[in-house]
Short mmCIF file of C-alpha atoms in Angstrom, two decimals:
data_model
loop_
_atom_site.label_atom_id
_atom_site.label_comp_id
_atom_site.label_asym_id
_atom_site.label_seq_id
_atom_site.Cartn_x
_atom_site.Cartn_y
_atom_site.Cartn_z
CA MET A 227 -2.38 -0.36 6.43
CA VAL A 228 -2.86 3.30 7.26
CA ASP A 229 -5.72 4.14 9.57
CA PRO A 230 -7.97 6.33 7.36
CA THR A 231 -9.33 8.14 10.41
CA SER A 232 -5.91 9.54 11.28
CA THR A 233 -5.31 11.48 8.03
CA SER A 234 -8.62 11.76 6.23
CA PRO A 235 -10.93 14.73 6.00
CA SER A 236 -14.48 14.57 7.17
CA PHE A 237 -17.54 16.59 6.34
CA LYS A 238 -20.11 16.78 9.09
CA ASP A 239 -20.40 13.09 10.12
CA THR A 240 -18.90 11.62 6.93
CA LEU A 241 -15.32 10.35 6.86
CA ILE A 242 -13.86 10.58 3.34
CA TYR A 243 -10.69 8.77 2.30
CA ASN A 244 -9.07 7.42 -0.82
CA VAL A 245 -7.77 3.98 -1.67
CA PRO A 246 -4.95 3.84 -4.26
CA ILE A 247 -5.90 1.85 -7.39
CA HIS A 248 -4.54 0.99 -10.82
CA GLN A 249 -6.34 2.55 -13.74
CA ASN A 250 -6.02 2.40 -17.52
CA ALA A 251 -4.08 -0.88 -17.15
CA GLU A 252 -5.12 -2.10 -20.60
CA PHE A 253 -3.31 0.84 -22.18
CA ILE A 254 -0.46 1.83 -19.87
CA GLU A 255 0.86 -0.19 -16.95
CA GLY A 256 1.42 1.54 -13.65
CA ILE A 257 -0.98 4.47 -13.83
CA HIS A 258 -2.19 5.08 -10.33
CA GLY A 259 -5.49 6.62 -9.38
CA SER A 260 -7.84 6.67 -6.45
CA ALA A 261 -11.09 5.16 -5.39
CA PHE A 262 -12.97 7.17 -2.78
CA VAL A 263 -14.75 5.88 0.30
CA PHE A 264 -17.49 7.81 2.03
CA ASP A 265 -18.03 6.36 5.50
CA LEU A 266 -21.24 7.77 6.95
CA GLY A 267 -20.91 5.72 10.13
CA THR A 268 -23.89 3.47 9.44
CA LEU A 269 -23.41 3.27 5.66
CA CYS A 270 -20.27 2.97 3.54
CA ILE A 271 -20.22 4.05 -0.12
CA ALA A 272 -17.24 3.37 -2.41
CA HIS A 273 -16.72 5.16 -5.72
CA LEU A 274 -14.30 2.87 -7.54
CA GLY A 275 -13.13 5.59 -9.93
CA ASP A 276 -11.44 4.23 -13.07
CA LEU A 277 -10.42 0.93 -11.49
CA SER A 278 -9.07 -1.48 -14.10
CA GLN A 279 -7.69 -4.42 -12.08
CA LYS A 280 -8.77 -6.80 -9.34
CA LEU A 281 -7.93 -5.71 -5.84
CA ASN A 282 -5.21 -7.27 -3.73
CA GLU A 283 -5.86 -8.21 -0.09
CA GLN A 284 -4.40 -4.96 1.26
CA ARG A 285 -6.72 -2.87 -0.96
CA ILE A 286 -9.76 -4.96 0.00
CA LYS A 287 -8.99 -4.31 3.68
CA SER A 288 -8.53 -0.60 2.96
CA PHE A 289 -12.09 -0.35 1.66
CA GLY A 290 -13.59 -1.95 4.75
CA LYS A 291 -17.24 -3.04 4.74
CA VAL A 292 -18.74 -1.55 1.56
CA ASP A 293 -22.53 -1.22 1.37
CA VAL A 294 -22.79 0.57 -1.99
CA ALA A 295 -20.19 0.37 -4.77
CA LEU A 296 -20.24 2.69 -7.77
CA THR A 297 -18.58 0.35 -10.22
CA PRO A 298 -16.98 1.10 -13.60
CA ILE A 299 -17.95 -1.49 -16.22
CA GLY A 300 -17.09 0.18 -19.53
CA GLY A 301 -13.94 -1.72 -20.47
CA GLY A 302 -11.07 -0.07 -22.27
CA ARG A 303 -9.68 2.29 -19.65
CA THR A 304 -11.74 0.77 -16.85
CA MET A 305 -12.85 -2.75 -15.99
CA ALA A 306 -14.91 -4.73 -18.44
CA PRO A 307 -18.17 -6.19 -17.04
CA ASP A 308 -16.68 -9.63 -16.24
CA LEU A 309 -13.78 -8.19 -14.25
CA ALA A 310 -16.17 -5.78 -12.50
CA ARG A 311 -18.19 -8.79 -11.32
CA GLU A 312 -15.00 -10.29 -9.88
CA VAL A 313 -14.32 -7.07 -7.96
CA LEU A 314 -17.90 -7.15 -6.63
CA ALA A 315 -17.20 -10.66 -5.34
CA GLN A 316 -14.15 -9.24 -3.55
CA LEU A 317 -15.92 -6.25 -1.94
CA LYS A 318 -19.34 -7.88 -1.41
CA PRO A 319 -21.43 -4.68 -1.49
CA LYS A 320 -25.19 -4.89 -1.00
CA ILE A 321 -25.80 -2.53 -3.94
CA ALA A 322 -23.68 -2.03 -7.04
CA ILE A 323 -24.35 0.91 -9.32
CA PRO A 324 -22.73 0.50 -12.74
CA MET A 325 -20.99 3.50 -14.27
CA HIS A 326 -18.86 4.29 -17.32
CA HIS A 327 -21.12 2.10 -19.45
CA ARG A 328 -21.86 4.83 -21.97
CA ASP A 329 -25.58 4.04 -21.71
CA SER A 330 -24.93 0.66 -23.35
CA PRO A 331 -27.59 -1.97 -22.62
CA TYR A 332 -25.11 -4.65 -23.74
CA LEU A 333 -22.55 -3.71 -21.05
CA ILE A 334 -25.25 -3.52 -18.39
CA GLN A 335 -26.65 -6.94 -19.39
CA GLN A 336 -23.17 -8.46 -19.30
CA PHE A 337 -22.47 -6.99 -15.86
CA SER A 338 -25.82 -7.88 -14.29
CA ALA A 339 -26.32 -11.35 -15.82
CA GLY A 340 -27.76 -13.72 -13.22
CA MET A 341 -27.95 -11.06 -10.51
CA LYS A 342 -30.97 -9.29 -9.10
CA THR A 343 -31.19 -6.06 -11.11
CA ARG A 344 -33.39 -2.98 -10.89
CA ALA A 345 -33.51 -0.51 -13.76
CA LEU A 346 -34.52 2.75 -12.14
CA ASN A 347 -36.16 5.55 -14.09
CA SER A 348 -34.13 8.13 -12.21
CA ASP A 349 -30.60 9.44 -11.84
CA THR A 350 -31.05 9.39 -8.05
CA LEU A 351 -31.15 6.59 -5.48
CA THR A 352 -31.99 6.90 -1.80
CA VAL A 353 -30.31 4.27 0.38
CA SER A 354 -30.63 3.35 4.05
CA LYS A 355 -28.84 0.69 6.05
CA ASP A 356 -32.14 -0.93 7.06
CA ALA A 357 -33.30 -1.32 3.45
CA LEU A 358 -30.12 -2.86 1.99
CA PRO A 359 -30.86 -5.95 -0.12
CA ILE A 360 -29.46 -9.45 0.36
CA PRO A 361 -27.72 -10.66 -1.80
CA THR A 362 -26.01 -7.99 -3.92
CA GLU A 363 -28.40 -6.07 -6.15
CA ILE A 364 -27.47 -4.14 -9.27
CA ASP A 365 -29.24 -0.77 -9.42
CA VAL A 366 -29.02 0.85 -12.84
CA LEU A 367 -29.57 4.58 -12.74
CA VAL A 368 -30.44 6.68 -15.79
CA PRO A 369 -27.37 8.79 -16.52
CA ARG A 370 -28.04 12.47 -17.04
CA GLY A 371 -28.27 13.14 -20.77
CA ALA A 372 -28.80 9.42 -21.45
CA MET A 373 -30.09 8.08 -24.74
CA LEU A 374 -32.63 5.91 -22.88
CA TYR A 375 -32.17 2.67 -24.82
CA ARG A 376 -34.89 0.51 -23.30
#
């Protein structure tokens, strides 16, 4: 495993690095993409990009301790909700924010079934290490330009 601190850029006190992933696996095998990790020192945020497959052990280690995971759940070119839940079990974030759901209440319900879920009336979330929930919580943000199906 490559030490992300040796080759990764930082901005102020935030270390930013990418983790190679597979994307669009349902359509074309072998397309590689990136997930991005923002390590703020006390808080770690992972944007899982267009991830479409479970992670292997090496990739899980590359992410490190994830506090917040922006998680694609749309299916098709990204993970479907069930597979996204499996990836959450691998990364064990405290907060998961679903994305790529095309404002579909069905996809969000599938992804969050049986888990503590907060539907926020905002496209913004403020997070601090001290206020992280236990166990994992799904925080659904209102996408900009959303249809607001509620």
